Short mmCIF file of C-alpha atoms in Angstrom, two decimals:
data_model
loop_
_atom_site.label_atom_id
_atom_site.label_comp_id
_atom_site.label_asym_id
_atom_site.label_seq_id
_atom_site.Cartn_x
_atom_site.Cartn_y
_atom_site.Cartn_z
CA MET A 1 42.95 8.15 -12.97
CA ARG A 2 44.80 6.21 -10.15
CA GLU A 3 42.93 8.23 -7.68
CA LEU A 4 39.66 7.60 -9.41
CA LEU A 5 40.32 3.76 -9.29
CA ILE A 6 42.00 3.76 -5.79
CA THR A 7 39.24 1.22 -4.56
CA LEU A 8 40.14 -1.25 -7.38
CA GLY A 9 42.67 -3.00 -5.23
CA GLU A 10 40.48 -3.04 -2.11
CA GLY A 11 38.67 -6.11 -1.16
CA GLY A 12 37.93 -9.18 -3.26
CA GLY A 13 35.99 -9.47 -6.49
CA GLU A 14 36.71 -10.04 -10.17
CA LEU A 15 39.01 -7.13 -11.36
CA ALA A 16 37.47 -6.54 -14.83
CA GLY A 17 34.00 -6.28 -13.24
CA ARG A 18 35.11 -3.88 -10.50
CA LEU A 19 36.99 -1.80 -13.03
CA THR A 20 33.79 -1.59 -15.30
CA ARG A 21 31.70 -0.42 -12.32
CA GLU A 22 34.10 2.11 -11.33
CA LEU A 23 34.22 3.57 -14.80
CA ARG A 24 30.63 3.47 -15.30
CA ALA A 25 30.02 5.40 -12.01
CA ALA A 26 32.57 7.87 -12.94
CA VAL A 27 30.72 8.68 -16.14
CA ARG A 28 27.40 8.83 -14.50
CA ASP A 29 28.44 11.14 -11.62
CA GLY A 30 30.42 13.48 -14.05
CA ARG A 31 33.94 12.71 -12.92
CA LEU A 32 34.48 11.46 -16.64
CA VAL A 33 32.69 13.90 -18.95
CA ALA A 34 31.69 13.23 -22.65
CA GLY A 35 34.64 13.45 -24.97
CA ALA A 36 37.25 12.67 -22.11
CA ARG A 37 40.02 10.50 -23.43
CA LEU A 38 40.82 7.37 -21.26
CA PRO A 39 44.52 6.00 -21.01
CA ALA A 40 45.47 3.36 -23.37
CA SER A 41 44.75 -0.14 -22.17
CA ARG A 42 48.45 -1.09 -21.81
CA ALA A 43 49.28 2.20 -19.93
CA LEU A 44 46.25 1.90 -17.60
CA ALA A 45 47.10 -1.73 -16.90
CA VAL A 46 50.70 -0.69 -15.81
CA GLN A 47 49.25 2.22 -13.73
CA LEU A 48 46.93 -0.14 -11.98
CA GLY A 49 49.11 -3.21 -11.67
CA VAL A 50 46.86 -5.45 -13.44
CA SER A 51 47.00 -7.37 -16.74
CA ARG A 52 46.19 -5.65 -19.97
CA GLY A 53 43.22 -8.12 -20.53
CA VAL A 54 41.41 -6.64 -17.42
CA VAL A 55 41.33 -3.13 -18.85
CA VAL A 56 40.46 -4.44 -22.38
CA GLU A 57 37.53 -6.55 -20.98
CA ALA A 58 36.28 -3.37 -19.01
CA TYR A 59 36.57 -1.08 -22.17
CA GLU A 60 34.73 -3.60 -24.30
CA GLN A 61 31.82 -4.09 -21.89
CA LEU A 62 31.41 -0.26 -21.47
CA ALA A 63 31.64 0.23 -25.29
CA ALA A 64 28.94 -2.26 -25.85
CA GLU A 65 26.70 -0.55 -23.14
CA GLY A 66 27.24 2.88 -25.00
CA TYR A 67 29.35 4.46 -22.37
CA LEU A 68 32.65 4.56 -24.33
CA VAL A 69 33.68 4.77 -28.03
CA GLY A 70 36.97 3.63 -29.69
CA ARG A 71 38.14 5.34 -32.79
CA GLN A 72 41.27 4.48 -34.71
CA GLY A 73 43.95 7.23 -33.89
CA SER A 74 41.89 8.90 -31.34
CA GLY A 75 41.96 6.25 -28.60
CA THR A 76 39.00 5.37 -26.25
CA ARG A 77 36.82 8.23 -25.16
CA VAL A 78 33.60 8.86 -23.17
CA ALA A 79 30.72 8.64 -25.48
CA ASP A 80 28.75 11.93 -26.54
CA GLY A 81 25.35 12.06 -25.18
CA VAL A 82 25.91 10.13 -21.94
CA ALA A 83 24.50 12.58 -19.30
CA ALA A 84 25.78 12.67 -15.83
CA GLU A 85 23.37 12.50 -12.91
CA PRO A 86 22.26 15.96 -11.65
CA PRO A 87 24.03 17.31 -8.78
CA GLY A 88 22.83 15.91 -5.55
CA ALA A 89 21.26 12.85 -7.13
CA ASP A 90 22.80 10.25 -4.96
CA VAL A 91 20.48 7.31 -5.05
CA ARG A 92 21.61 6.20 -1.69
CA ALA A 93 20.43 9.32 0.10
CA VAL A 94 17.43 8.77 2.21
CA ALA A 95 15.31 11.54 3.74
CA ALA A 96 15.32 11.37 7.50
CA GLU A 97 12.35 9.74 9.04
CA PRO A 98 10.23 11.65 11.49
CA ARG A 99 10.73 10.46 15.21
CA TYR A 100 7.05 9.83 15.55
CA ASP A 101 5.11 8.53 12.43
CA LEU A 102 1.55 8.66 12.81
CA LYS A 103 0.58 8.43 9.25
CA PRO A 104 -1.98 5.83 8.79
CA GLY A 105 -1.61 2.83 6.45
CA SER A 106 0.54 0.30 7.95
CA PRO A 107 0.06 -2.19 10.83
CA ASP A 108 2.72 -3.07 13.27
CA LEU A 109 5.15 -4.97 10.98
CA GLY A 110 7.10 -6.15 14.06
CA ALA A 111 3.96 -8.21 14.99
CA PHE A 112 4.27 -10.20 11.69
CA PRO A 113 3.74 -14.00 12.66
CA ARG A 114 7.09 -14.86 11.29
CA THR A 115 7.10 -18.43 12.82
CA ALA A 116 3.48 -19.16 11.94
CA TRP A 117 4.09 -17.92 8.33
CA ALA A 118 7.29 -19.94 8.02
CA GLY A 119 5.47 -23.03 9.06
CA ALA A 120 2.72 -22.38 6.61
CA VAL A 121 5.08 -22.05 3.86
CA ARG A 122 6.72 -25.33 4.84
CA ARG A 123 3.39 -27.17 4.86
CA ALA A 124 2.48 -25.50 1.49
CA LEU A 125 5.76 -26.71 -0.14
CA GLN A 126 5.46 -30.20 1.40
CA GLY A 127 2.04 -30.81 -0.11
CA VAL A 128 2.25 -28.63 -3.48
CA ALA A 129 1.30 -30.44 -6.54
CA ASN A 130 3.46 -29.92 -9.61
CA ARG A 131 0.63 -28.41 -11.40
CA ASP A 132 0.03 -25.75 -8.86
CA LEU A 133 3.57 -24.33 -9.60
CA GLY A 134 2.62 -23.71 -13.38
CA TYR A 135 0.45 -21.27 -15.01
CA GLY A 136 -2.92 -21.83 -13.46
CA ASP A 137 -6.13 -20.04 -13.17
CA PRO A 138 -5.31 -16.33 -13.00
CA ALA A 139 -8.25 -15.93 -10.41
CA GLY A 140 -6.30 -18.04 -7.95
CA LEU A 141 -5.62 -21.53 -6.69
CA PRO A 142 -8.58 -23.55 -5.58
CA GLN A 143 -7.14 -24.21 -2.13
CA LEU A 144 -7.11 -20.53 -1.26
CA ARG A 145 -10.23 -19.57 -2.98
CA GLY A 146 -12.08 -22.21 -1.01
CA GLU A 147 -10.53 -21.16 2.35
CA LEU A 148 -11.28 -17.53 1.65
CA ALA A 149 -14.94 -18.29 0.88
CA ALA A 150 -15.31 -20.19 4.17
CA TYR A 151 -13.55 -17.66 6.17
CA LEU A 152 -15.38 -14.60 4.71
CA GLY A 153 -18.65 -16.39 5.18
CA ARG A 154 -17.93 -17.20 8.71
CA VAL A 155 -16.29 -14.00 9.82
CA ARG A 156 -17.58 -11.14 7.70
CA ALA A 157 -21.04 -12.56 6.65
CA VAL A 158 -20.01 -12.44 3.03
CA ALA A 159 -22.06 -14.51 0.50
CA ALA A 160 -19.14 -16.12 -1.17
CA ARG A 161 -18.70 -19.24 -3.30
CA PRO A 162 -15.08 -20.34 -4.34
CA GLU A 163 -15.92 -19.73 -8.07
CA ARG A 164 -16.73 -16.10 -7.35
CA VAL A 165 -13.51 -15.42 -5.35
CA ALA A 166 -10.42 -14.00 -7.21
CA VAL A 167 -7.09 -13.63 -5.49
CA VAL A 168 -5.42 -10.32 -6.32
CA SER A 169 -2.19 -8.41 -5.45
CA GLY A 170 -3.90 -6.27 -2.75
CA VAL A 171 -6.98 -4.04 -2.89
CA GLY A 172 -5.11 -1.48 -5.03
CA GLN A 173 -4.82 -4.12 -7.86
CA GLY A 174 -8.45 -5.40 -7.34
CA LEU A 175 -9.68 -1.74 -7.80
CA ALA A 176 -7.50 -1.18 -10.79
CA LEU A 177 -8.72 -4.31 -12.44
CA LEU A 178 -12.37 -3.55 -11.59
CA THR A 179 -12.19 0.04 -13.10
CA GLY A 180 -11.12 -1.34 -16.42
CA VAL A 181 -13.86 -3.89 -16.39
CA LEU A 182 -16.37 -1.29 -15.47
CA ALA A 183 -15.15 0.99 -18.16
CA ARG A 184 -15.77 -1.70 -20.74
CA HIS A 185 -19.26 -2.02 -19.37
CA GLY A 186 -19.77 1.88 -19.91
CA ARG A 187 -19.47 2.69 -16.20
CA ARG A 188 -16.89 5.53 -15.87
CA ARG A 189 -18.30 7.59 -13.18
CA ILE A 190 -17.69 6.27 -9.65
CA ALA A 191 -18.87 7.97 -6.57
CA LEU A 192 -16.91 7.55 -3.33
CA GLU A 193 -17.16 8.84 0.26
CA ASP A 194 -16.02 12.45 0.86
CA PRO A 195 -13.43 12.81 2.37
CA ALA A 196 -11.65 9.71 0.96
CA SER A 197 -8.17 8.26 0.65
CA PRO A 198 -6.02 10.53 -1.50
CA GLY A 199 -4.35 7.40 -2.88
CA THR A 200 -7.67 6.13 -3.87
CA LEU A 201 -8.67 9.22 -5.62
CA ASP A 202 -5.24 9.21 -7.60
CA LEU A 203 -5.81 5.53 -8.57
CA LEU A 204 -9.21 6.24 -10.02
CA ARG A 205 -8.08 9.21 -12.05
CA ALA A 206 -5.19 7.28 -13.28
CA HIS A 207 -7.36 4.78 -14.74
CA GLY A 208 -9.56 7.30 -16.58
CA ILE A 209 -12.36 7.19 -13.96
CA GLU A 210 -14.22 10.38 -12.88
CA PRO A 211 -14.53 10.29 -9.09
CA VAL A 212 -17.71 11.94 -7.64
CA GLY A 213 -17.72 12.97 -3.90
CA VAL A 214 -20.74 12.04 -1.79
CA PRO A 215 -20.66 13.51 1.77
CA VAL A 216 -20.29 11.45 4.88
CA ASP A 217 -21.93 12.13 8.21
CA GLN A 218 -22.26 10.48 11.61
CA GLU A 219 -24.11 7.58 10.04
CA GLY A 220 -21.66 7.22 7.06
CA LEU A 221 -22.36 7.58 3.42
CA VAL A 222 -25.40 9.91 2.73
CA VAL A 223 -27.13 7.63 0.38
CA SER A 224 -29.78 10.01 -0.64
CA GLU A 225 -27.07 12.30 -2.17
CA LEU A 226 -25.69 9.22 -3.78
CA ALA A 227 -28.81 8.65 -5.75
CA ALA A 228 -28.58 12.37 -7.01
CA SER A 229 -24.88 12.04 -8.08
CA GLY A 230 -25.63 10.35 -11.37
CA ALA A 231 -22.65 7.79 -10.52
CA ASP A 232 -22.64 4.33 -11.93
CA ALA A 233 -21.01 2.72 -8.92
CA VAL A 234 -19.96 3.63 -5.49
CA LEU A 235 -16.76 2.80 -3.50
CA VAL A 236 -17.50 2.50 0.08
CA THR A 237 -15.51 1.70 3.43
CA PRO A 238 -18.50 0.73 5.56
CA ALA A 239 -16.69 -1.06 8.28
CA HIS A 240 -14.55 1.87 9.27
CA GLN A 241 -14.51 4.70 6.97
CA TYR A 242 -11.20 6.36 5.84
CA PRO A 243 -10.57 8.77 7.12
CA THR A 244 -13.50 9.79 9.39
CA GLY A 245 -13.72 6.33 11.00
CA VAL A 246 -17.50 6.33 11.05
CA VAL A 247 -19.24 2.91 10.78
CA LEU A 248 -22.06 2.91 8.27
CA SER A 249 -25.40 2.64 10.22
CA ALA A 250 -28.02 -0.18 9.65
CA ARG A 251 -30.37 2.24 8.20
CA ARG A 252 -27.85 3.44 5.52
CA ARG A 253 -26.73 -0.12 4.84
CA GLY A 254 -30.37 -0.90 3.85
CA GLU A 255 -30.58 2.30 1.63
CA LEU A 256 -27.36 1.31 -0.01
CA ALA A 257 -28.44 -2.21 -0.80
CA ALA A 258 -31.66 -0.74 -2.15
CA TRP A 259 -29.80 1.63 -4.39
CA ALA A 260 -27.66 -1.17 -5.64
CA ARG A 261 -30.58 -3.55 -6.46
CA ALA A 262 -32.15 -0.69 -8.43
CA GLY A 263 -29.18 -0.84 -10.84
CA GLY A 264 -26.17 0.45 -9.06
CA LEU A 265 -22.97 -1.25 -8.06
CA VAL A 266 -21.45 -1.17 -4.57
CA VAL A 267 -17.59 -1.59 -4.34
CA GLU A 268 -17.08 -2.42 -0.75
CA ASP A 269 -13.50 -2.06 0.53
CA ASP A 270 -13.63 -3.80 3.77
CA TYR A 271 -11.04 -1.49 5.37
CA ASP A 272 -10.12 -2.23 8.87
CA ALA A 273 -12.96 -4.47 9.39
CA GLU A 274 -10.87 -6.93 11.60
CA PHE A 275 -10.23 -4.46 14.29
CA ARG A 276 -13.19 -3.35 16.49
CA TYR A 277 -12.79 -2.84 20.11
CA ASP A 278 -16.21 -2.18 21.76
CA ARG A 279 -18.47 -4.96 20.05
CA GLU A 280 -18.37 -7.54 17.40
CA PRO A 281 -17.76 -6.14 13.95
CA LEU A 282 -20.86 -5.60 11.72
CA GLY A 283 -21.15 -7.98 8.66
CA ALA A 284 -20.19 -6.88 5.22
CA VAL A 285 -22.70 -4.93 3.17
CA GLN A 286 -22.13 -7.44 0.40
CA GLY A 287 -24.41 -9.98 2.09
CA LEU A 288 -27.39 -7.68 1.59
CA ALA A 289 -26.90 -7.47 -2.19
CA PRO A 290 -24.35 -9.97 -3.37
CA GLU A 291 -25.28 -9.74 -7.02
CA ARG A 292 -24.81 -5.98 -7.06
CA THR A 293 -21.68 -5.66 -4.75
CA VAL A 294 -17.82 -6.29 -5.40
CA TYR A 295 -16.32 -7.08 -2.02
CA LEU A 296 -12.56 -6.25 -1.75
CA GLY A 297 -10.12 -7.26 1.22
CA SER A 298 -6.39 -7.81 1.71
CA LEU A 299 -3.65 -8.67 4.24
CA SER A 300 -2.20 -5.17 4.20
CA LYS A 301 -3.66 -4.22 7.58
CA THR A 302 -3.71 -7.58 9.20
CA LEU A 303 -0.40 -9.07 8.33
CA ALA A 304 1.82 -6.89 6.00
CA PRO A 305 1.30 -4.81 2.89
CA GLY A 306 4.51 -6.44 1.39
CA LEU A 307 2.92 -9.64 1.00
CA ARG A 308 0.71 -8.22 -1.80
CA LEU A 309 -2.15 -10.54 -1.09
CA GLY A 310 -5.84 -9.69 -1.47
CA TRP A 311 -9.15 -10.75 -2.71
CA ALA A 312 -12.17 -9.88 -4.64
CA VAL A 313 -15.65 -11.49 -4.24
CA LEU A 314 -17.58 -10.78 -7.43
CA PRO A 315 -21.10 -10.88 -8.67
CA SER A 316 -21.57 -13.73 -11.05
CA TRP A 317 -21.96 -11.28 -14.16
CA LEU A 318 -18.43 -9.92 -13.37
CA VAL A 319 -16.55 -13.21 -12.69
CA GLY A 320 -15.34 -13.85 -16.39
CA ASP A 321 -14.37 -10.39 -17.19
CA PHE A 322 -12.45 -9.90 -14.03
CA ARG A 323 -10.57 -13.25 -14.46
CA GLU A 324 -9.61 -12.11 -17.90
CA ALA A 325 -8.32 -8.75 -16.66
CA LYS A 326 -6.27 -10.44 -14.14
CA ARG A 327 -4.91 -12.86 -16.69
CA TYR A 328 -3.65 -9.90 -18.89
CA ALA A 329 -2.37 -7.96 -15.95
CA ASP A 330 0.05 -10.58 -14.52
CA LEU A 331 -1.12 -14.15 -15.36
CA GLY A 332 -1.98 -14.60 -11.60
CA THR A 333 -0.57 -14.04 -8.06
CA GLY A 334 2.32 -16.11 -6.73
CA ALA A 335 1.47 -19.74 -5.99
CA ILE A 336 3.65 -20.15 -2.94
CA ASP A 337 2.22 -17.17 -0.84
CA GLN A 338 -1.31 -18.39 -1.80
CA LEU A 339 -0.73 -21.74 -0.61
CA ALA A 340 0.89 -20.45 2.72
CA PHE A 341 -2.03 -18.18 3.40
CA ALA A 342 -4.53 -21.07 2.75
CA ALA A 343 -2.53 -23.19 5.27
CA LEU A 344 -2.64 -20.32 7.69
CA LEU A 345 -6.44 -19.99 7.41
CA GLU A 346 -7.03 -23.72 7.43
CA GLY A 347 -4.90 -24.33 10.43
CA GLY A 348 -6.46 -21.34 12.48
CA GLY A 349 -3.13 -19.38 12.48
CA TYR A 350 -4.68 -16.27 10.88
CA ASP A 351 -7.54 -16.26 13.56
CA ARG A 352 -4.90 -16.57 16.43
CA HIS A 353 -2.65 -13.68 15.02
CA LEU A 354 -5.74 -11.41 15.01
CA ARG A 355 -6.71 -12.26 18.54
CA ALA A 356 -3.18 -11.68 19.51
CA VAL A 357 -2.90 -8.16 18.12
CA ARG A 358 -6.18 -6.70 18.79
CA PRO A 359 -5.38 -6.06 22.60
CA ARG A 360 -2.22 -4.42 21.69
CA TYR A 361 -3.80 -2.07 19.23
CA ARG A 362 -6.54 -1.29 21.65
CA ALA A 363 -3.96 -0.37 24.19
CA ARG A 364 -2.35 2.06 21.74
CA ARG A 365 -5.43 3.43 20.75
CA ASP A 366 -6.35 4.27 24.42
CA ALA A 367 -2.95 5.93 24.95
CA LEU A 368 -3.27 8.17 21.86
CA VAL A 369 -6.87 9.10 22.81
CA ALA A 370 -5.79 10.00 26.44
CA GLY A 371 -2.89 12.06 25.19
CA LEU A 372 -5.05 13.94 22.75
CA ARG A 373 -7.70 14.65 25.18
CA GLU A 374 -5.06 16.11 27.59
CA HIS A 375 -3.04 18.06 25.01
CA LEU A 376 -5.37 18.80 22.24
CA PRO A 377 -8.77 18.88 23.97
CA ARG A 378 -10.56 21.07 21.46
CA ALA A 379 -10.14 18.46 18.69
CA GLY A 380 -13.13 16.42 17.92
CA LEU A 381 -12.11 12.73 17.98
CA ARG A 382 -14.10 10.38 15.70
CA GLY A 383 -13.41 6.64 14.66
CA VAL A 384 -12.36 5.64 18.03
CA ALA A 385 -14.32 2.42 18.17
CA ALA A 386 -12.48 0.48 15.41
CA GLY A 387 -9.63 0.29 13.00
CA LEU A 388 -5.90 1.40 13.25
CA HIS A 389 -6.30 5.32 13.05
CA LEU A 390 -8.35 8.21 14.51
CA TYR A 391 -9.80 11.23 12.85
CA ALA A 392 -9.25 14.58 14.71
CA GLU A 393 -11.42 17.48 13.51
CA LEU A 394 -9.78 20.76 14.28
CA PRO A 395 -11.34 23.73 16.01
CA PRO A 396 -12.89 26.43 13.71
CA GLY A 397 -10.19 28.63 12.52
CA ALA A 398 -7.23 26.17 12.92
CA ASP A 399 -5.43 25.71 9.68
CA GLU A 400 -4.88 21.99 8.75
CA SER A 401 -1.78 22.44 6.56
CA GLU A 402 -0.23 24.74 9.26
CA LEU A 403 -0.73 21.98 11.75
CA VAL A 404 0.77 19.24 9.69
CA ALA A 405 3.84 21.38 9.16
CA ALA A 406 4.37 22.44 12.75
CA ALA A 407 3.97 18.87 13.80
CA LEU A 408 6.59 17.74 11.31
CA ARG A 409 8.94 20.35 12.62
CA ARG A 410 8.68 18.66 16.12
CA GLY A 411 9.36 15.29 14.47
CA VAL A 412 5.57 13.96 14.26
CA ARG A 413 4.16 12.94 10.96
CA ILE A 414 0.41 13.18 10.54
CA ALA A 415 -1.88 12.89 7.61
CA PRO A 416 -3.85 16.02 6.37
CA VAL A 417 -7.48 15.30 5.31
CA ALA A 418 -7.75 17.87 2.66
CA PRO A 419 -6.02 16.04 -0.21
CA GLY A 420 -8.85 13.36 -0.01
CA ARG A 421 -11.72 15.90 -0.30
CA LEU A 422 -13.72 16.75 -3.36
CA LEU A 423 -16.13 18.82 -1.40
CA PRO A 424 -15.61 21.53 1.16
CA GLY A 425 -15.11 20.42 4.68
CA PRO A 426 -13.60 21.39 7.98
CA GLY A 427 -9.86 21.08 8.77
CA ALA A 428 -8.92 17.61 10.16
CA VAL A 429 -5.97 15.13 10.35
CA ALA A 430 -5.70 11.46 10.43
CA LEU A 431 -3.67 9.79 13.03
CA GLY A 432 -2.45 6.24 12.94
CA TYR A 433 -1.57 4.42 16.15
CA ALA A 434 -0.62 0.77 15.03
CA VAL A 435 3.15 1.11 15.11
CA PRO A 436 4.34 3.29 17.86
CA ALA A 437 4.37 1.97 21.45
CA GLU A 438 2.00 3.62 24.11
CA GLN A 439 4.56 5.84 25.69
CA ARG A 440 5.69 7.26 22.29
CA LEU A 441 1.90 7.77 21.39
CA ARG A 442 1.65 9.91 24.59
CA GLU A 443 4.78 11.80 23.62
CA ALA A 444 3.45 12.46 20.17
CA ALA A 445 0.19 13.71 21.42
CA ALA A 446 2.16 16.15 23.65
CA LEU A 447 4.13 17.58 20.73
CA LEU A 448 0.91 17.77 18.63
CA GLY A 449 -0.52 19.95 21.44
CA ALA A 450 2.49 22.20 21.35
CA ALA A 451 2.32 22.35 17.51
CA TYR A 452 -1.39 23.48 17.81
CA ARG A 453 -0.50 26.16 20.30
CA GLU A 454 2.23 27.37 17.98
CA ILE A 455 -0.22 28.03 15.03
CA GLY A 456 -2.65 29.64 17.31
#
């Protein structure tokens, strides 16, 4: 017992609390098994050189939690039914990260504008009204909804009025809320581009939605096949499709808007829309059919996913139901972050941040493209013109899963495309370039080439 509690006298801290934590940990990791008898409180206090009250307090706390039982004549014992953690279940253990992480999904978090955000938070706190710190409209504070409506109309050509904007905790929550609303309207069959994001497929299925794959070609979603799918709605990423990177063509945009106006519903995830390198970004599809489109966006790729801030621009007939869904989900998104982002939009800080990071991402894209063309020349690269990732279609006969495994053995993490497919398709991988510096991207490309040669 003395060896078990040797750390009790090390460092500061309240003794009874430290003894409680040590004993609790000993039960959890199996050093003290069910039925084991603990020393009497007086004896243990003498052994540890503490007052008897310290031991009594610890024993009483653990008895109240269910770890210990005390019976007249049998002393204090470890309770039956308290299971130890299985061997190797050290919650502190963290899997080693690969040296080169090219899995898409995150911006360069080191580029987060900390100074500008801190200034926006200060401005928000200085001007916040007491009522804004209470339970308000679950769809969001009017300050942010107004700024978002103006910004999205100016930058993305979205037909947005503040009363049709809802603030959500990222696109994931927006899509989860929407699926519930659509199900209540009898829409349980949603089409999406194939291939798609595996995470999106999982989210739809988790909410009882049947996903229907519609193929993507060089012009984007094949709308003629959408019409034959029998789907009630379609989820699209027209600005930079994930994972293929294709931009929905003008012709297909018109076809999609016509399909929507005929009774369908378009759910537009404006994925990677802020990053286009060869020309100005195309406007959102929502502007072509605002009463038949739900427009979703977030700060996850432009600032940081940890902010959990996003938005939905809704058709008028969905506003009330969506607001109620948000109310029952969490009563609304945090007020301080909403006000800070509103201040960042109003003061131009968000625009300045995007202007600052675009050249950095373009340089990284160029480095990865050059490296792949040198070391993996047979791969077909797509999605180069925009976004934060590339799509590399493998030569015929190359095994996608083998390449992913061979690359990881060399310390390079890449994303397979197959988990996002509902329809058959060629082997391909998605490669994110937002985080690593240019030299590391070139090194990763060389290692990918070696991985490809290994699998033959």
